[in-house]
Coordinates of C-alpha atoms in Angstrom, one line a residue:
M1 CA -41.7 5.3 -31.1
E2 CA -39.8 8.2 -32.7
L3 CA -42.2 8.0 -35.7
L4 CA -45.2 8.1 -33.4
E5 CA -44.0 11.0 -31.4
R6 CA -43.2 12.8 -34.7
A7 CA -46.7 12.4 -35.8
V8 CA -48.5 13.1 -32.8
S9 CA -46.3 16.3 -32.3
A10 CA -47.1 17.4 -35.9
L11 CA -50.9 16.7 -35.4
K12 CA -51.0 18.7 -32.3
S13 CA -49.5 21.8 -34.0
G14 CA -51.8 21.4 -37.0
K15 CA -49.2 20.4 -39.4
Q16 CA -48.9 17.4 -41.5
A17 CA -46.3 14.8 -40.2
D18 CA -43.5 14.2 -42.3
L19 CA -42.9 10.3 -41.9
E20 CA -40.7 10.1 -45.0
R21 CA -37.9 11.9 -43.3
P22 CA -35.4 9.5 -41.7
L23 CA -35.0 8.9 -38.2
D24 CA -32.5 11.2 -36.6
A25 CA -29.8 9.1 -34.7
G26 CA -27.6 12.2 -34.3
P27 CA -24.1 12.7 -35.4
A28 CA -22.0 10.2 -36.8
V29 CA -18.7 9.6 -35.1
D30 CA -16.1 7.3 -36.7
L31 CA -12.6 7.2 -35.3
H32 CA -11.8 3.8 -36.7
L33 CA -11.2 2.4 -33.2
P34 CA -12.9 -0.4 -31.5
A35 CA -15.7 1.1 -29.2
L36 CA -18.0 -1.7 -27.5
I37 CA -19.0 -3.6 -24.5
P38 CA -17.0 -7.0 -24.5
E39 CA -18.7 -10.1 -23.8
D40 CA -16.3 -10.9 -20.8
Y41 CA -17.5 -7.8 -19.4
V42 CA -21.3 -8.1 -19.6
P43 CA -22.0 -11.9 -20.7
D44 CA -25.6 -11.3 -21.0
V45 CA -26.3 -10.5 -24.6
H46 CA -29.7 -8.9 -23.9
L47 CA -28.3 -6.9 -21.3
R48 CA -25.5 -5.6 -23.4
L49 CA -28.0 -4.6 -26.1
V50 CA -29.9 -2.7 -23.4
L51 CA -26.8 -0.9 -22.2
Y52 CA -25.9 0.0 -26.0
K53 CA -29.4 1.5 -26.2
R54 CA -29.0 3.4 -23.2
I55 CA -25.6 4.7 -24.1
A56 CA -26.8 5.8 -27.4
S57 CA -29.9 7.4 -26.3
S58 CA -28.1 9.4 -23.4
A59 CA -29.4 13.0 -23.9
S60 CA -26.4 14.8 -21.9
R61 CA -22.9 14.3 -20.7
D62 CA -24.4 14.0 -17.1
E63 CA -26.7 11.2 -18.1
L64 CA -23.8 9.5 -19.9
D65 CA -21.7 9.9 -16.8
E66 CA -24.3 8.5 -14.5
L67 CA -24.6 5.5 -16.7
K68 CA -20.8 5.2 -16.6
V69 CA -20.8 5.1 -12.8
E70 CA -23.8 2.6 -12.8
M71 CA -21.8 0.2 -15.0
I72 CA -18.7 0.5 -13.0
D73 CA -20.8 -0.3 -9.9
R74 CA -22.3 -3.3 -11.5
F75 CA -19.6 -4.8 -13.6
G76 CA -16.4 -3.3 -12.2
P77 CA -13.6 -1.4 -13.8
M78 CA -14.5 -0.9 -17.6
P79 CA -12.2 -2.4 -20.2
P80 CA -10.6 0.2 -22.8
Y81 CA -13.0 -0.7 -25.5
T82 CA -15.7 0.3 -23.4
L83 CA -14.1 3.5 -22.3
S84 CA -13.7 4.4 -25.8
L85 CA -17.5 3.9 -26.4
F86 CA -18.3 6.3 -23.7
R87 CA -15.7 8.9 -25.0
A88 CA -17.0 8.5 -28.5
T89 CA -20.7 8.9 -27.3
A90 CA -19.5 12.2 -25.4
L91 CA -18.0 13.4 -28.5
K92 CA -21.2 12.7 -30.5
L93 CA -23.4 14.7 -27.8
R94 CA -20.9 17.5 -28.1
A95 CA -20.9 17.4 -32.0
A96 CA -24.7 17.7 -31.8
D97 CA -24.7 20.7 -29.6
L98 CA -22.5 22.5 -32.3
G99 CA -24.2 21.2 -35.5
I100 CA -21.5 18.9 -36.6
R101 CA -23.4 15.9 -38.6
K102 CA -20.3 13.6 -39.1
I103 CA -16.9 13.1 -37.5
D104 CA -14.6 10.8 -39.4
A105 CA -10.8 10.5 -38.3
G106 CA -8.0 8.2 -38.3
A107 CA -4.4 8.3 -37.4
S108 CA -3.3 10.9 -39.9
S109 CA -6.3 12.7 -41.2
G110 CA -10.1 13.2 -41.0
Y111 CA -13.0 15.5 -41.8
F112 CA -16.1 17.0 -40.0
I113 CA -19.3 17.6 -41.9
F114 CA -21.6 20.5 -40.5
D115 CA -25.3 20.7 -40.6
E116 CA -26.4 23.5 -42.7
T117 CA -27.9 25.0 -39.4
N118 CA -24.9 24.7 -37.2
I119 CA -23.6 27.1 -34.6
V120 CA -19.9 26.9 -35.3
D121 CA -18.5 30.5 -35.9
P122 CA -17.1 30.7 -39.3
K123 CA -14.4 32.9 -38.2
R124 CA -13.0 30.1 -36.0
V125 CA -12.9 27.9 -39.0
L126 CA -11.1 30.5 -41.3
K127 CA -8.6 31.3 -38.3
L128 CA -7.8 27.4 -38.2
I129 CA -7.4 27.4 -41.9
Q130 CA -5.4 30.6 -42.1
G131 CA -3.3 29.7 -39.4
N132 CA -2.3 26.3 -40.8
A133 CA -3.2 25.9 -44.4
K134 CA -1.4 22.6 -44.8
Q135 CA -3.3 21.0 -41.9
Y136 CA -6.8 22.4 -42.5
R137 CA -9.0 23.0 -45.5
L138 CA -12.6 23.4 -46.5
D139 CA -13.8 20.9 -49.0
G140 CA -17.1 22.5 -50.0
P141 CA -19.0 25.0 -47.7
L142 CA -19.9 22.3 -45.0
K143 CA -16.8 19.9 -44.8
L144 CA -13.5 20.8 -42.9
R145 CA -10.7 18.4 -43.5
F146 CA -7.7 18.2 -41.5
T147 CA -4.4 16.2 -41.2
H148 CA -2.7 15.2 -38.0
D149 CA -0.4 12.7 -36.4
A150 CA -2.4 10.8 -33.8
R151 CA -0.8 7.3 -33.8
N152 CA -2.7 6.0 -30.8
E153 CA -6.2 6.0 -29.4
E154 CA -5.5 8.6 -26.6
K155 CA -3.8 11.0 -29.1
L156 CA -6.6 10.6 -31.5
F157 CA -9.4 11.3 -29.0
A158 CA -7.6 14.2 -27.5
R159 CA -7.1 15.7 -30.9
I160 CA -10.6 15.4 -31.9
E161 CA -11.8 16.6 -28.5
Q162 CA -9.4 19.6 -28.9
L163 CA -10.5 20.4 -32.4
V164 CA -14.4 20.2 -31.4
E165 CA -13.7 22.7 -28.4
T166 CA -11.7 24.9 -30.7
L167 CA -14.7 25.1 -33.0
A168 CA -17.2 25.8 -30.1

């Protein structure tokens, strides 16, 4: 559908459709944590796949929150892995707003890769690095590496969310 929409939009604007460009699934967020809808929460495989698609295609935080409320109404309180899925998706939406292409982080370190056309203020990045050069460093013009101590899931999410907001 996205290829068709892209082709129709290009034709309407009088341009040649670029169908070779890969489909944009948005930023990648990998926190090395389980983020899924367990089988015992939503037993029907088809319904789980539909829910994954709806979560992944949420266009805003409000839309994501509405889906979360809907799932709680239908299936009861969410298991931790499903809450992680929603939290990672919210991070993905925020990263897309800022022009962050990839977030990869584990318990002790991670990195952000920025799009060439991002809206992150370079002064904020420099302030981070100058404030703590042992914790932050640039690895090329578009990659910010960092270290931290986030040994559990809550600390990791809180750390990454805080860092994204610092860059906003």
